[in-house]
């Protein structure tokens, strides 16, 4: 099962009226935490929340503004799968898969990014040059989480403007993000109720 554990602090003011709404005001700042995510019993990973994320309450707690980031590290990732030159063929690197959670508890928005702390700036630029946009970044993170390697984009890089993206890949990304959003929605609602 999925779970979210957040540890942090903040001054929160709550108001409650017997026949009225329950409201919360203030900013909860994350110190540390864990997001244990299971996607269709296939991908099971424990992300670690980064310090400094916030949940900003401005009334209805289910409409709070989320600004959270969690990370999962994949080791031994080969850059050769990205087809960006022979100089990378034997390089294995550490990749931090970043999950950005924005939106609100009742409608979270999930985006992915990567960090490559063992790769120099020029190499990072080369890697990012072959990952075209958020959709492709999401796809890469799905593969990193699922099988521990980059998706081979050789076909995509050679595609002409008239060709469409792989529909299976797009469907998988949509499914993953939809599943994560639904799970985060449920977990954050439980978190607010419990705390």
Coordinates of C-alpha atoms in Angstrom, one line a residue:
X1 CA 0.0 0.0 0.0
X2 CA 1.0 3.6 -0.6
X3 CA 1.9 5.8 2.3
X4 CA 3.1 9.4 3.0
X5 CA 5.0 10.3 6.1
X6 CA 5.8 14.0 6.5
X7 CA 7.8 15.5 9.3
X8 CA 8.1 19.2 9.6
X9 CA 6.8 22.3 11.4
X10 CA 4.7 25.4 11.0
X11 CA 2.4 27.7 12.8
X12 CA -1.1 26.7 11.7
X13 CA -4.3 28.5 12.8
X14 CA -7.5 26.5 12.6
X15 CA -11.1 27.7 12.8
X16 CA -14.1 25.6 13.3
X17 CA -17.8 26.5 13.6
X18 CA -20.4 23.9 14.7
X19 CA -22.5 24.4 11.6
X20 CA -19.8 25.9 9.5
X21 CA -16.6 25.1 7.7
X22 CA -13.3 23.9 9.1
X23 CA -10.5 26.1 7.9
X24 CA -6.7 26.1 8.3
X25 CA -4.3 29.0 7.8
X26 CA -0.5 29.0 7.7
X27 CA 2.5 27.2 6.2
X28 CA 3.7 23.7 7.0
X29 CA 7.3 23.3 6.0
X30 CA 8.7 19.8 5.4
X31 CA 11.9 18.7 7.2
X32 CA 11.9 15.1 6.0
X33 CA 9.6 12.4 5.0
X34 CA 8.9 9.3 2.9
X35 CA 6.5 8.6 0.0
X36 CA 6.2 4.8 -0.4
X37 CA 4.7 4.5 -3.9
X38 CA 3.3 1.3 -5.5
X39 CA 2.0 1.6 -9.1
X40 CA -0.2 -1.3 -10.1
X41 CA 1.9 -3.7 -8.0
X42 CA 4.7 -3.3 -10.6
X43 CA 6.8 -0.3 -9.5
X44 CA 7.4 -0.2 -5.8
X45 CA 9.8 2.6 -4.6
X46 CA 10.4 4.7 -1.5
X47 CA 10.9 8.3 -2.4
X48 CA 12.4 10.7 0.2
X49 CA 10.9 14.1 0.6
X50 CA 13.4 17.0 0.3
X51 CA 13.7 19.5 3.1
X52 CA 11.9 22.8 2.4
X53 CA 8.8 21.7 0.7
X54 CA 5.6 23.4 1.8
X55 CA 1.9 23.0 2.2
X56 CA 0.3 26.4 2.4
X57 CA -3.1 26.5 4.0
X58 CA -5.4 29.5 3.1
X59 CA -8.8 28.2 4.3
X60 CA -10.2 24.9 3.1
X61 CA -7.4 22.4 3.9
X62 CA -8.3 20.4 0.8
X63 CA -7.5 23.5 -1.3
X64 CA -4.0 24.0 0.2
X65 CA -1.2 24.8 -2.1
X66 CA 1.3 22.0 -2.5
X67 CA 5.0 22.5 -3.3
X68 CA 6.7 19.2 -2.4
X69 CA 9.7 17.5 -4.0
X70 CA 10.7 13.9 -3.4
X71 CA 13.7 11.9 -4.7
X72 CA 14.5 8.3 -5.5
X73 CA 18.1 7.5 -6.5
X74 CA 18.9 4.9 -9.3
X75 CA 22.6 3.8 -9.4
X76 CA 24.5 2.2 -12.2
X77 CA 22.6 3.9 -15.1
X78 CA 24.2 3.7 -18.5
X79 CA 24.3 6.8 -20.6
X80 CA 24.8 4.7 -23.8
X81 CA 21.0 4.1 -24.0
X82 CA 20.6 7.8 -24.9
X83 CA 22.6 7.5 -28.1
X84 CA 24.5 10.7 -27.5
X85 CA 28.0 9.7 -28.6
X86 CA 30.7 7.1 -28.0
X87 CA 32.3 9.0 -25.2
X88 CA 29.4 7.9 -22.9
X89 CA 29.2 4.3 -24.0
X90 CA 30.9 2.9 -20.8
X91 CA 29.8 5.5 -18.3
X92 CA 27.5 4.4 -15.5
X93 CA 26.1 7.2 -13.4
X94 CA 23.8 7.9 -10.5
X95 CA 20.5 9.5 -11.4
X96 CA 18.2 11.1 -8.9
X97 CA 14.6 10.8 -10.0
X98 CA 12.7 13.9 -8.8
X99 CA 9.0 14.0 -8.2
X100 CA 7.5 17.4 -8.0
X101 CA 4.0 17.5 -6.4
X102 CA 2.1 20.7 -6.9
X103 CA -1.6 21.6 -7.2
X104 CA -3.9 20.9 -4.3
X105 CA -4.6 17.8 -2.1
X106 CA -7.9 17.3 -4.0
X107 CA -6.2 17.7 -7.4
X108 CA -2.4 17.2 -7.1
X109 CA -0.2 17.7 -10.2
X110 CA 2.8 15.4 -10.6
X111 CA 5.9 16.1 -12.8
X112 CA 9.2 14.4 -12.9
X113 CA 12.8 15.6 -13.4
X114 CA 16.3 14.1 -13.1
X115 CA 19.5 15.2 -11.4
X116 CA 22.9 13.7 -12.4
X117 CA 25.2 14.7 -9.6
X118 CA 28.2 12.7 -10.9
X119 CA 28.0 14.2 -14.4
X120 CA 29.7 17.4 -15.4
X121 CA 27.8 20.4 -16.8
X122 CA 28.6 19.8 -20.5
X123 CA 27.5 16.1 -20.2
X124 CA 24.4 17.2 -18.4
X125 CA 23.6 19.6 -21.2
X126 CA 24.1 16.8 -23.7
X127 CA 21.7 14.5 -21.8
X128 CA 19.1 17.2 -21.5
X129 CA 19.3 18.0 -25.2
X130 CA 17.9 14.6 -26.1
X131 CA 15.1 14.7 -23.6
X132 CA 12.5 16.9 -25.4
X133 CA 10.0 18.4 -22.9
X134 CA 8.1 17.3 -19.9
X135 CA 6.4 14.4 -21.6
X136 CA 9.7 12.8 -22.5
X137 CA 11.2 13.5 -19.1
X138 CA 8.2 11.7 -17.5
X139 CA 8.8 8.8 -19.8
X140 CA 12.5 8.6 -18.9
X141 CA 11.7 8.6 -15.2
X142 CA 9.2 5.8 -15.7
X143 CA 11.8 3.7 -17.3
X144 CA 14.4 4.6 -14.6
X145 CA 12.0 3.6 -11.9
X146 CA 10.7 0.5 -13.7
X147 CA 13.9 -1.1 -15.1
X148 CA 16.8 1.1 -13.9
X149 CA 17.9 2.5 -17.2
X150 CA 17.1 5.3 -19.7
X151 CA 14.7 4.7 -22.5
X152 CA 16.4 4.3 -25.9
X153 CA 15.3 7.3 -27.8
X154 CA 17.1 6.5 -31.1
X155 CA 13.8 6.2 -33.0
X156 CA 12.4 9.4 -31.5
X157 CA 15.5 11.4 -32.3
X158 CA 15.4 10.4 -35.9
X159 CA 11.7 11.0 -36.3
X160 CA 10.5 13.6 -38.7
X161 CA 8.0 16.3 -37.7
X162 CA 5.2 14.5 -39.4
X163 CA 5.6 11.3 -37.3
X164 CA 3.6 10.9 -34.1
X165 CA 5.1 9.9 -30.7
X166 CA 4.8 6.3 -29.7
X167 CA 1.2 6.0 -28.5
X168 CA 2.0 3.2 -26.1
X169 CA 4.6 5.3 -24.4
X170 CA 2.2 8.3 -24.2
X171 CA -0.5 6.0 -22.8
X172 CA 1.9 4.6 -20.2
X173 CA 2.9 8.1 -19.1
X174 CA -0.7 9.2 -18.8
X175 CA -1.6 6.1 -16.9
X176 CA 1.4 6.6 -14.5
X177 CA 0.7 10.2 -13.8
X178 CA -3.0 9.6 -13.4
X179 CA -2.4 6.8 -11.0
X180 CA 0.1 8.8 -9.0
X181 CA -2.2 11.8 -8.8
X182 CA -5.1 9.6 -7.6
X183 CA -2.9 7.9 -5.0
X184 CA -1.4 11.2 -3.8
X185 CA -4.9 12.7 -3.6
X186 CA -6.0 10.0 -1.3
X187 CA -2.9 10.0 0.9
X188 CA -2.8 13.7 1.3
X189 CA -6.5 13.8 2.3
X190 CA -5.7 11.2 4.9
X191 CA -2.7 13.2 6.1
X192 CA -4.8 16.3 6.5
X193 CA -7.5 14.4 8.4
X194 CA -5.0 12.7 10.7
X195 CA -3.0 15.8 11.5

